[in-house]
PDB file of C-alpha atoms in Angstrom:
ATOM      1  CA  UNK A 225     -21.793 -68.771  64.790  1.00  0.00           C
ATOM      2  CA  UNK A 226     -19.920 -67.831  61.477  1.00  0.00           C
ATOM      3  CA  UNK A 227     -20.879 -64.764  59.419  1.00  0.00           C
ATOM      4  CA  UNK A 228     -23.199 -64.613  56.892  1.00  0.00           C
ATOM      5  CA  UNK A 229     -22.480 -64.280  53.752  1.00  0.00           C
ATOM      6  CA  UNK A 230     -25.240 -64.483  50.589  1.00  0.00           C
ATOM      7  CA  UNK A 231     -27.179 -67.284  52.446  1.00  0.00           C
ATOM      8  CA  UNK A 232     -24.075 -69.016  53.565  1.00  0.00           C
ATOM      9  CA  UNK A 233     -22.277 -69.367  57.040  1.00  0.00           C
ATOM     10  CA  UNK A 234     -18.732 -68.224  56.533  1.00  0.00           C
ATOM     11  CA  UNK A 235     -16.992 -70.295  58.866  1.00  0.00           C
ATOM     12  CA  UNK A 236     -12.913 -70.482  58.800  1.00  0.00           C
ATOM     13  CA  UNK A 237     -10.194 -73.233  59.542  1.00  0.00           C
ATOM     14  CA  UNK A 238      -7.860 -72.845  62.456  1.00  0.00           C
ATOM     15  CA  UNK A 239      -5.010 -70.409  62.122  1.00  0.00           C
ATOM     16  CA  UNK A 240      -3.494 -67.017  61.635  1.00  0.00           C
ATOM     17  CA  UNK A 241      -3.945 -67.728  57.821  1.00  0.00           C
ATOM     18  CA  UNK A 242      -6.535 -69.507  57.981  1.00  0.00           C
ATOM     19  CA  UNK A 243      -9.205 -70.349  55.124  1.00  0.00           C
ATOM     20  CA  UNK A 244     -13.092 -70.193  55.120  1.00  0.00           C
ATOM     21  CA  UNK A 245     -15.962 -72.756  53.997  1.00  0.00           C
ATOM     22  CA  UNK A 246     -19.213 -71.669  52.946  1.00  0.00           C
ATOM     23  CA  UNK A 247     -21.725 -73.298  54.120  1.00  0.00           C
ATOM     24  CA  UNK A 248     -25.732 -73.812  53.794  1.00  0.00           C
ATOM     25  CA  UNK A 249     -28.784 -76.467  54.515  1.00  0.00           C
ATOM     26  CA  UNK A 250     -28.996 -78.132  51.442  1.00  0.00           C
ATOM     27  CA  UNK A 251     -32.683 -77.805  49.853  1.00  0.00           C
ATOM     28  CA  UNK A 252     -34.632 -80.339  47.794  1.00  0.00           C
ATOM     29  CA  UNK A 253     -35.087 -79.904  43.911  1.00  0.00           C
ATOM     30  CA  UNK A 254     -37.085 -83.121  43.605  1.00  0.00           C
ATOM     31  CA  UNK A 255     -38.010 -86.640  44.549  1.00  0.00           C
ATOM     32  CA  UNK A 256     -36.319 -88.830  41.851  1.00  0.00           C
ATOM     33  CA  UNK A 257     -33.047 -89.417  40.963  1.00  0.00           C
ATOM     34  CA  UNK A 258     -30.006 -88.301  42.628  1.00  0.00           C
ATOM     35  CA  UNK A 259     -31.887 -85.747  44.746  1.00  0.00           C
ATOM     36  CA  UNK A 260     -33.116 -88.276  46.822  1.00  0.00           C
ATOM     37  CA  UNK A 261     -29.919 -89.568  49.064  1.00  0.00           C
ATOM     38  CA  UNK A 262     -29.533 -86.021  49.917  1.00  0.00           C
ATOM     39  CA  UNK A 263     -31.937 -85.944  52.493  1.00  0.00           C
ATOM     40  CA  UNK A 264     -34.117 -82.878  53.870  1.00  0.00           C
ATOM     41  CA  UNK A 265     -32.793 -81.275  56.945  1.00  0.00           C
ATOM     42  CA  UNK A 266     -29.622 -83.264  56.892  1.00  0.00           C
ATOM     43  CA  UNK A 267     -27.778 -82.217  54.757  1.00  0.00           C
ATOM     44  CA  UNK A 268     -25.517 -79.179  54.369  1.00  0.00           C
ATOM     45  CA  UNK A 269     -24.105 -77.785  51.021  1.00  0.00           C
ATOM     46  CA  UNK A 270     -20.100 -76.527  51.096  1.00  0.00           C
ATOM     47  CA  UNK A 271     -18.724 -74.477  48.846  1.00  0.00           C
ATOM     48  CA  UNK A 272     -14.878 -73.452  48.861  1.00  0.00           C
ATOM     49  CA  UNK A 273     -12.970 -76.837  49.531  1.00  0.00           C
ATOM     50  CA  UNK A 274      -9.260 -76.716  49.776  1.00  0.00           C
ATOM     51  CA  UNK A 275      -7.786 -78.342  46.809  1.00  0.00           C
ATOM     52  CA  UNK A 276      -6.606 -81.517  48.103  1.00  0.00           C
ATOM     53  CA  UNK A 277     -10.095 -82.515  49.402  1.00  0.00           C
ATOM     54  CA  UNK A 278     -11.377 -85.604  48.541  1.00  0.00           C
ATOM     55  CA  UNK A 279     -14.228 -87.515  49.499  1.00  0.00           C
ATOM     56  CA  UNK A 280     -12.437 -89.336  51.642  1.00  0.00           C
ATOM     57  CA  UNK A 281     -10.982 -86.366  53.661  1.00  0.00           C
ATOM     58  CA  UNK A 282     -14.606 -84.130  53.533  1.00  0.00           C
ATOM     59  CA  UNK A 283     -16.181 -87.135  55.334  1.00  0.00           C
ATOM     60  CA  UNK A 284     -13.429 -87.322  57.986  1.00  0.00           C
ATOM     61  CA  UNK A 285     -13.256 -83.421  58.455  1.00  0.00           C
ATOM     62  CA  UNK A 286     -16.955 -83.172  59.257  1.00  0.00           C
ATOM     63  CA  UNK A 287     -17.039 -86.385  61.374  1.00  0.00           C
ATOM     64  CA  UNK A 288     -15.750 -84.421  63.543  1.00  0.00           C
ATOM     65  CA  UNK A 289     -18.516 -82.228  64.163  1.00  0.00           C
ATOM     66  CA  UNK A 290     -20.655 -85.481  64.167  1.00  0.00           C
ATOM     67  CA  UNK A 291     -21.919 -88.634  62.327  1.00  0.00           C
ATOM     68  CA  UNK A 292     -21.719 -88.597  58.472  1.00  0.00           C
ATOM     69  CA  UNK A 293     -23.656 -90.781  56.313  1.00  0.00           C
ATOM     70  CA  UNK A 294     -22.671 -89.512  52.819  1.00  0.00           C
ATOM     71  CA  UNK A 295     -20.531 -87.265  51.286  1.00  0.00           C
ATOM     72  CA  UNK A 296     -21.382 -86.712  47.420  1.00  0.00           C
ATOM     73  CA  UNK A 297     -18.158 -84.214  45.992  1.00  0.00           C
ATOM     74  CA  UNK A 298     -19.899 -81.399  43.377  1.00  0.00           C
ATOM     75  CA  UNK A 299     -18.871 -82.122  39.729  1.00  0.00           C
ATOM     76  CA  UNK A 300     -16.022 -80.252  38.365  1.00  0.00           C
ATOM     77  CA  UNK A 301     -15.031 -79.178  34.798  1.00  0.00           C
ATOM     78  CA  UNK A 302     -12.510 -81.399  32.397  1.00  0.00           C
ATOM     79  CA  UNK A 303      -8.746 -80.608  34.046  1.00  0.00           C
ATOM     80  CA  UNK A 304     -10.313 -78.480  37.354  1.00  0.00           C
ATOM     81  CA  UNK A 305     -10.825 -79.947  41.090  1.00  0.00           C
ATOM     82  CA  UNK A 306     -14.350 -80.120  43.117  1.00  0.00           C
ATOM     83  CA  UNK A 307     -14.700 -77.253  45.019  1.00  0.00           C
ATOM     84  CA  UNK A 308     -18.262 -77.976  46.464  1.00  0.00           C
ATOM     85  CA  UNK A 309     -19.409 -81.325  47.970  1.00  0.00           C
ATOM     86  CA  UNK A 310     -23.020 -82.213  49.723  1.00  0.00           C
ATOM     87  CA  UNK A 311     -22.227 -83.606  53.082  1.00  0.00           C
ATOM     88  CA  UNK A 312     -25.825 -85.794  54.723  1.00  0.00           C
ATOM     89  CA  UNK A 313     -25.072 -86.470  58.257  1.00  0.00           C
ATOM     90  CA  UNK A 314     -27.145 -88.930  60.236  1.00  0.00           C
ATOM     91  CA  UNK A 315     -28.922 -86.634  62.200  1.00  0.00           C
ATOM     92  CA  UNK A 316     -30.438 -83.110  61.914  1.00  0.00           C
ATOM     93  CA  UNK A 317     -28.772 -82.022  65.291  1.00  0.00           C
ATOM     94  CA  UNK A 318     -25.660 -82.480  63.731  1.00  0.00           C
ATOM     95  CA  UNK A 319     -26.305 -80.086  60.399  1.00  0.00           C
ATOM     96  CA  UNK A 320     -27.832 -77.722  63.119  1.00  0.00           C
ATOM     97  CA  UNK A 321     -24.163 -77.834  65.100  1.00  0.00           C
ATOM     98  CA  UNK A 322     -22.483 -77.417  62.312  1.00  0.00           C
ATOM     99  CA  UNK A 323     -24.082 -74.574  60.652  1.00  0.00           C
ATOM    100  CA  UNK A 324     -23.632 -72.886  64.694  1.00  0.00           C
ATOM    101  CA  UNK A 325     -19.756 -73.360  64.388  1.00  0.00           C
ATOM    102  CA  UNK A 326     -17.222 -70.367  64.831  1.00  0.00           C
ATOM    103  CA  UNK A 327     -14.540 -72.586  63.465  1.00  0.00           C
ATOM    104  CA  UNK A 328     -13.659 -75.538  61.723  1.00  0.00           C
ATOM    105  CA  UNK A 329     -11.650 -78.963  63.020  1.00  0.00           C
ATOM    106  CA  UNK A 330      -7.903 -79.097  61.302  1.00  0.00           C
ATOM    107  CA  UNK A 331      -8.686 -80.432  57.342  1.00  0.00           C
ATOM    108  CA  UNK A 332      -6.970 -84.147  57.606  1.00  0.00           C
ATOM    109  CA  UNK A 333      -4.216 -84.474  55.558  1.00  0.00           C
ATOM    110  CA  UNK A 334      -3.371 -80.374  55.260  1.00  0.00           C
ATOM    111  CA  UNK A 335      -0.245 -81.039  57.294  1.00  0.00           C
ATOM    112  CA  UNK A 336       0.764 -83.694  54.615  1.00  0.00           C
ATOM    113  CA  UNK A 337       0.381 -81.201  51.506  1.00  0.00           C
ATOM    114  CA  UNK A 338       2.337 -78.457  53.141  1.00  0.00           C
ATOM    115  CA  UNK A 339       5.138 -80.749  53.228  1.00  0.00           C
ATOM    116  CA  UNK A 340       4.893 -81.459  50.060  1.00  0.00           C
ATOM    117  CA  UNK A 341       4.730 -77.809  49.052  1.00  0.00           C
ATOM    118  CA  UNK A 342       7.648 -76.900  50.870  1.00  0.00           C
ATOM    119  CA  UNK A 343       9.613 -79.948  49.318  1.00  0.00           C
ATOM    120  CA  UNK A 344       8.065 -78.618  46.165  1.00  0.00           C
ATOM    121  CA  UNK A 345      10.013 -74.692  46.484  1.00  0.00           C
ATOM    122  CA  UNK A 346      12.954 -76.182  47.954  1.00  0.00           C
ATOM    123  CA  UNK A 347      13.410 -78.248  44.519  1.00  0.00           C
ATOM    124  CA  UNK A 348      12.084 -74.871  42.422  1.00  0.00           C
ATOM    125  CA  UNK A 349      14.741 -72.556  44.403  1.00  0.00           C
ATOM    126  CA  UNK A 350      17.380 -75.443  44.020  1.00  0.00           C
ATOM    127  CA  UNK A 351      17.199 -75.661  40.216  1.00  0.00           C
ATOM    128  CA  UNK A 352      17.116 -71.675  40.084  1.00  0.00           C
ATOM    129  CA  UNK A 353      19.933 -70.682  42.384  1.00  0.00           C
ATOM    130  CA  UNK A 354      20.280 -67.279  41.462  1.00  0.00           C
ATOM    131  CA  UNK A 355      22.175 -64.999  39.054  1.00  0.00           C
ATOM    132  CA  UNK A 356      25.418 -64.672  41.833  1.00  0.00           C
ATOM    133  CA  UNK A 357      24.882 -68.251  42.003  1.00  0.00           C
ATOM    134  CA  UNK A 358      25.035 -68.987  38.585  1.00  0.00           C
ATOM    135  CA  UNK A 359      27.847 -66.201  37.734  1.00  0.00           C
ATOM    136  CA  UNK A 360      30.380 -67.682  40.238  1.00  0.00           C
ATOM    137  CA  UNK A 361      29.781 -71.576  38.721  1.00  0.00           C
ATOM    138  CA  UNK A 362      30.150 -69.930  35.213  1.00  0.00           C
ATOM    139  CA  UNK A 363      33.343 -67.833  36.093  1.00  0.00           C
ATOM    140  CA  UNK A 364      34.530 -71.393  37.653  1.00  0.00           C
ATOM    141  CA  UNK A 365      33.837 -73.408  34.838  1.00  0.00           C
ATOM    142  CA  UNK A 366      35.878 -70.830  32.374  1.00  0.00           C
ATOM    143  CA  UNK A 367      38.635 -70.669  34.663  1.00  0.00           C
ATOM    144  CA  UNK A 368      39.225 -74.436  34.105  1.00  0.00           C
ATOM    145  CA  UNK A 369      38.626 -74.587  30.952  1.00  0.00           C
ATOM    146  CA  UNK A 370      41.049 -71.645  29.807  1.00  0.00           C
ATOM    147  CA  UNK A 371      43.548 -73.576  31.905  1.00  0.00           C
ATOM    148  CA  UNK A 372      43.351 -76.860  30.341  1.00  0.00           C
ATOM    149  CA  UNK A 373      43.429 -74.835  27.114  1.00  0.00           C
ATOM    150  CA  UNK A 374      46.273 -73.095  28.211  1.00  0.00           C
ATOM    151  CA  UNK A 375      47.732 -76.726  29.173  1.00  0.00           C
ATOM    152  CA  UNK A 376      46.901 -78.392  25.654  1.00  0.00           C
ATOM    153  CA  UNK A 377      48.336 -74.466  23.763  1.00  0.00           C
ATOM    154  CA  UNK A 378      51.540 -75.411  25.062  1.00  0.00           C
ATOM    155  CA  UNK A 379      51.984 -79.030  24.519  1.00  0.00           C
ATOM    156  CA  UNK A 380      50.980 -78.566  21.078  1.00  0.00           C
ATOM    157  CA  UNK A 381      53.900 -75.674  20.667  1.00  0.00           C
ATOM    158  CA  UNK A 382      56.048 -78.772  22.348  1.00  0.00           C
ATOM    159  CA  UNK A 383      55.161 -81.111  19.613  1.00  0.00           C
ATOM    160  CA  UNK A 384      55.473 -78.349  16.576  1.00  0.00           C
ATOM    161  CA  UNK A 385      58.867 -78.145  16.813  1.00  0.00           C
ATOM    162  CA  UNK A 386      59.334 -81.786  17.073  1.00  0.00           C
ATOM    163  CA  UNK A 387      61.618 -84.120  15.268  1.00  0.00           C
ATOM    164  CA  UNK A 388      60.999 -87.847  14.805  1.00  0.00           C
ATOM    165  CA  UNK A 389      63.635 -90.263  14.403  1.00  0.00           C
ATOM    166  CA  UNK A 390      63.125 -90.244  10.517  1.00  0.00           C
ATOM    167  CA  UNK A 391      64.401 -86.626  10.423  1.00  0.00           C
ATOM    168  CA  UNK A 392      60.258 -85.369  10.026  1.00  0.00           C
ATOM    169  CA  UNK A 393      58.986 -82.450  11.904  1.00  0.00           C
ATOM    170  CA  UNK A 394      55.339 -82.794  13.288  1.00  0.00           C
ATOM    171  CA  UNK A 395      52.749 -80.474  11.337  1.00  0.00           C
ATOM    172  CA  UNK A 396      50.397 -79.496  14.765  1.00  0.00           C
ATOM    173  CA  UNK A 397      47.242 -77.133  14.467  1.00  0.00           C
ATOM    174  CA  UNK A 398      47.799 -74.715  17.521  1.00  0.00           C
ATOM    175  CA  UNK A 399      44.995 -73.084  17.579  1.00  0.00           C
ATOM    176  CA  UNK A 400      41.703 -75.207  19.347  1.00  0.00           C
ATOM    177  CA  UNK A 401      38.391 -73.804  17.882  1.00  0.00           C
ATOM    178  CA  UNK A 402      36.143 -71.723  20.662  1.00  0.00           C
ATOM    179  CA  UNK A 403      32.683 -73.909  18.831  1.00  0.00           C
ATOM    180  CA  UNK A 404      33.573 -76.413  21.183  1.00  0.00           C
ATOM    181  CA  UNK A 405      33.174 -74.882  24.693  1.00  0.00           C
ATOM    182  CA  UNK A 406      29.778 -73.197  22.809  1.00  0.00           C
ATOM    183  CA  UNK A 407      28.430 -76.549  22.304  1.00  0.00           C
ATOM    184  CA  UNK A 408      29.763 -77.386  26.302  1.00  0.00           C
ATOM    185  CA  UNK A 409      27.328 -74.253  27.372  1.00  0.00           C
ATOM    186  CA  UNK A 410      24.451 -73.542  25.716  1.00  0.00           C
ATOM    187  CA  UNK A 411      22.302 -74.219  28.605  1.00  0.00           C
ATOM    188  CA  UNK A 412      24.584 -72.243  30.965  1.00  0.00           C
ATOM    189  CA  UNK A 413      24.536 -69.277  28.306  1.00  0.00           C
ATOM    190  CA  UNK A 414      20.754 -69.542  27.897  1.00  0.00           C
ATOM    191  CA  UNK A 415      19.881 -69.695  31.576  1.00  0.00           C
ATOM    192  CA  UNK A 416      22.690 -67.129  32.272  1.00  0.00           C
ATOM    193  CA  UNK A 417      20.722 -64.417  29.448  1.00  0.00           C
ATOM    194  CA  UNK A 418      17.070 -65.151  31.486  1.00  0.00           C
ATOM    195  CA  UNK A 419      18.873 -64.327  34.427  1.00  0.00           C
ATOM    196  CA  UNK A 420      19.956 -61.240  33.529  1.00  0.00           C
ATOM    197  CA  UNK A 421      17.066 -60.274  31.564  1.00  0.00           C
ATOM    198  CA  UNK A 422      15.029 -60.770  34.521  1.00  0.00           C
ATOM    199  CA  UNK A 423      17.927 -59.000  36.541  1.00  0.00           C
ATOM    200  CA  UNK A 424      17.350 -55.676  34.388  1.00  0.00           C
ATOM    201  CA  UNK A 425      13.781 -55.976  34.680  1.00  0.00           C
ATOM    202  CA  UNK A 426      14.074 -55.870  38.510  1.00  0.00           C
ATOM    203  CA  UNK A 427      16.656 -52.632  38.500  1.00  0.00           C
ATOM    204  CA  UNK A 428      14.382 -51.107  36.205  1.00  0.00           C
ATOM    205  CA  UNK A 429      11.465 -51.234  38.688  1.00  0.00           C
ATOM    206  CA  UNK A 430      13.157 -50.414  41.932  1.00  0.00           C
ATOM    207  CA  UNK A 431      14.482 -47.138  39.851  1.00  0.00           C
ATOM    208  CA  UNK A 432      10.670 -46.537  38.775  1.00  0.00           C
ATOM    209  CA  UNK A 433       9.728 -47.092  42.239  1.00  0.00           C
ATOM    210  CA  UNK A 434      12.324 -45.135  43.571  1.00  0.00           C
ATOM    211  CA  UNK A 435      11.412 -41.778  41.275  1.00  0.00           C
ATOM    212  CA  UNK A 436       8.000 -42.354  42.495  1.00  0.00           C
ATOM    213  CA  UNK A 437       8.857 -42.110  46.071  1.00  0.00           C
ATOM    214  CA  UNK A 438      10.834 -39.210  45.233  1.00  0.00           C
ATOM    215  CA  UNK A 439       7.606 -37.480  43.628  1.00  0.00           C
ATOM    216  CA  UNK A 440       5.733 -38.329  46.542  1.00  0.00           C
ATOM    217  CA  UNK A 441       8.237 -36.957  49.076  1.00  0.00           C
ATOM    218  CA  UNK A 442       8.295 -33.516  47.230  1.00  0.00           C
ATOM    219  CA  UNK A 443       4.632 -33.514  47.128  1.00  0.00           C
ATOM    220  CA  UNK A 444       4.114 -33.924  51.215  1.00  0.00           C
ATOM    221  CA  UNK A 445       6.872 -31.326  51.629  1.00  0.00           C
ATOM    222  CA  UNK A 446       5.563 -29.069  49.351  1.00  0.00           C
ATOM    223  CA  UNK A 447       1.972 -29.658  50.932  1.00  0.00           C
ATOM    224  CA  UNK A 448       3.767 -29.070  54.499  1.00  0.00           C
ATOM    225  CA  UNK A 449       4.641 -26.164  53.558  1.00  0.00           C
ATOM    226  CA  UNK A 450       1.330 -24.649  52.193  1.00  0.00           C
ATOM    227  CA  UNK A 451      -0.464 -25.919  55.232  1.00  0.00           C
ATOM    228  CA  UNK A 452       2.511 -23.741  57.777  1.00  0.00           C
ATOM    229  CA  UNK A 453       1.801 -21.033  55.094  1.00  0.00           C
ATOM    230  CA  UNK A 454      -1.620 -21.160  55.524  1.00  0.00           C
ATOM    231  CA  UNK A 455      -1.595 -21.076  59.380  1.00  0.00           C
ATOM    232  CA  UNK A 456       0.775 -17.724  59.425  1.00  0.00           C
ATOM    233  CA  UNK A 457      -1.871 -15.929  56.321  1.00  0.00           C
ATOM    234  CA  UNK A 458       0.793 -16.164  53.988  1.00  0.00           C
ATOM    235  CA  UNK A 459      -0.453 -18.367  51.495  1.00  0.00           C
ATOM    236  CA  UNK A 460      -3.150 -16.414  48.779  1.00  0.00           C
ATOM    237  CA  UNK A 461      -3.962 -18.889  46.118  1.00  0.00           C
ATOM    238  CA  UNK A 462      -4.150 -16.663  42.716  1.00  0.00           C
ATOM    239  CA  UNK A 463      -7.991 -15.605  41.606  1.00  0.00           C
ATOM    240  CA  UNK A 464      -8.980 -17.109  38.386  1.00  0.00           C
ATOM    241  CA  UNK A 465     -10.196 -15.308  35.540  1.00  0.00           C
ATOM    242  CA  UNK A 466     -13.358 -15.896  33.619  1.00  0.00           C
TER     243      UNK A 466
END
């Protein structure tokens, strides 16, 4: 039997990570309305439901323990998912089982929406590769450009000096103006300036971290060393004063 927790049985999912329903006999408010497809002794009350439950998949979880009539999911607030749902089996023996359980049947469908998870951080990691990542693709991308500007510099010297068969020299502007590779990056440069922000950020702790570490070593050394003081009668703490 699960543990007991506030009224309800605490009973988990399979796994090493596994999750817990809460779980109680459902008890009558009243005869009319609603109330009454939720009938006495049948029914249990489950609080905690994973967030892809549906009605669908609460039905087929606890079919497993044994026959379910109705499942009736709890109501949830505007932009929020059902949490709770009342679950009327066709018999009382069943609610009895259940409510006796050490653990829970595998939740249909969780195999499905760990997939999709996974597929979810591969795409996240993907479009965030990294600050080395995203270095190396920007120190790429300037390389070629500064040699195609290179390239087009010294065609344009070429065609300064010139002369057309009507005795005219070409007038050519040498110089190409830098806005143009600004308006080619201004993703790159905004993601790059994130990256490193966040990059700082990260330094910043470890070196916090690391001078609290330090602090901490210093303090066990210097407690050490008190306690071996101690244990020879060297160590005589100074007498306050009043």
């Amino acid at each position: 039997m699960g543990r007991k927790v506030s009224g309800y049985t605490m009973v988990p999912f399979p796994g090493a990570f596994s999750s817990y329903l809460y779980m109680k006999k459902h008890i009558t408010k009243s005869e009319g309305g609603a109330e009454t497809e939720l009938a006495t002794d049948r029914t249990a009350y489950v609080v905690n439901l994973q967030l892809h439950a549906t009605q669908e998949s609460v039905k087929a979880l606890f079919d497993q323990v044994g026959p379910v009539q109705l499942v009736v999911m709890g109501k949830s607030s505007e932009g929020s998912v059902a949490s709770s749902a009342h679950v009327v089996f066709k018999s009382k023996a069943t609610l009895t089982k259940l409510l006796k359980l050490k653990e829970l049947p595998e939740m249909p469908g969780s195999d499905d929406v760990e997939d999709v998870l996974e597929a979810a951080i591969k795409k996240y990691r993907a479009e965030r590769p990294g600050l080395q990542v995203l270095k190396a693709e920007a120190d790429e991308f300037m390389a070629k450009f500064d040699a195609e500007e290179e390239a087009e510099r010294k065609q344009r010297e070429e065609l300064k000096y010139h002369v057309d068969a009507d005795g005219f020299q070409t007038v050519v502007n040498t110089k190409r103006k830098r806005k143009e590779l600004e308006e080619m990056l201004p993703f790159r440069k905004k993601q790059k300036s994130k990256e490193l922000q966040d990059f700082y950020r990260f330094q910043l702790r470890e070196k916090k971290r690391g001078q609290l570490k330090t602090l901490r070593e210093r303090f066990d050394e210097d407690r050490q060393m008190v306690e071996k003081m101690k244990k020879a009668n060297k160590f005589r703490p100074e007498a306050g004063t009043d």
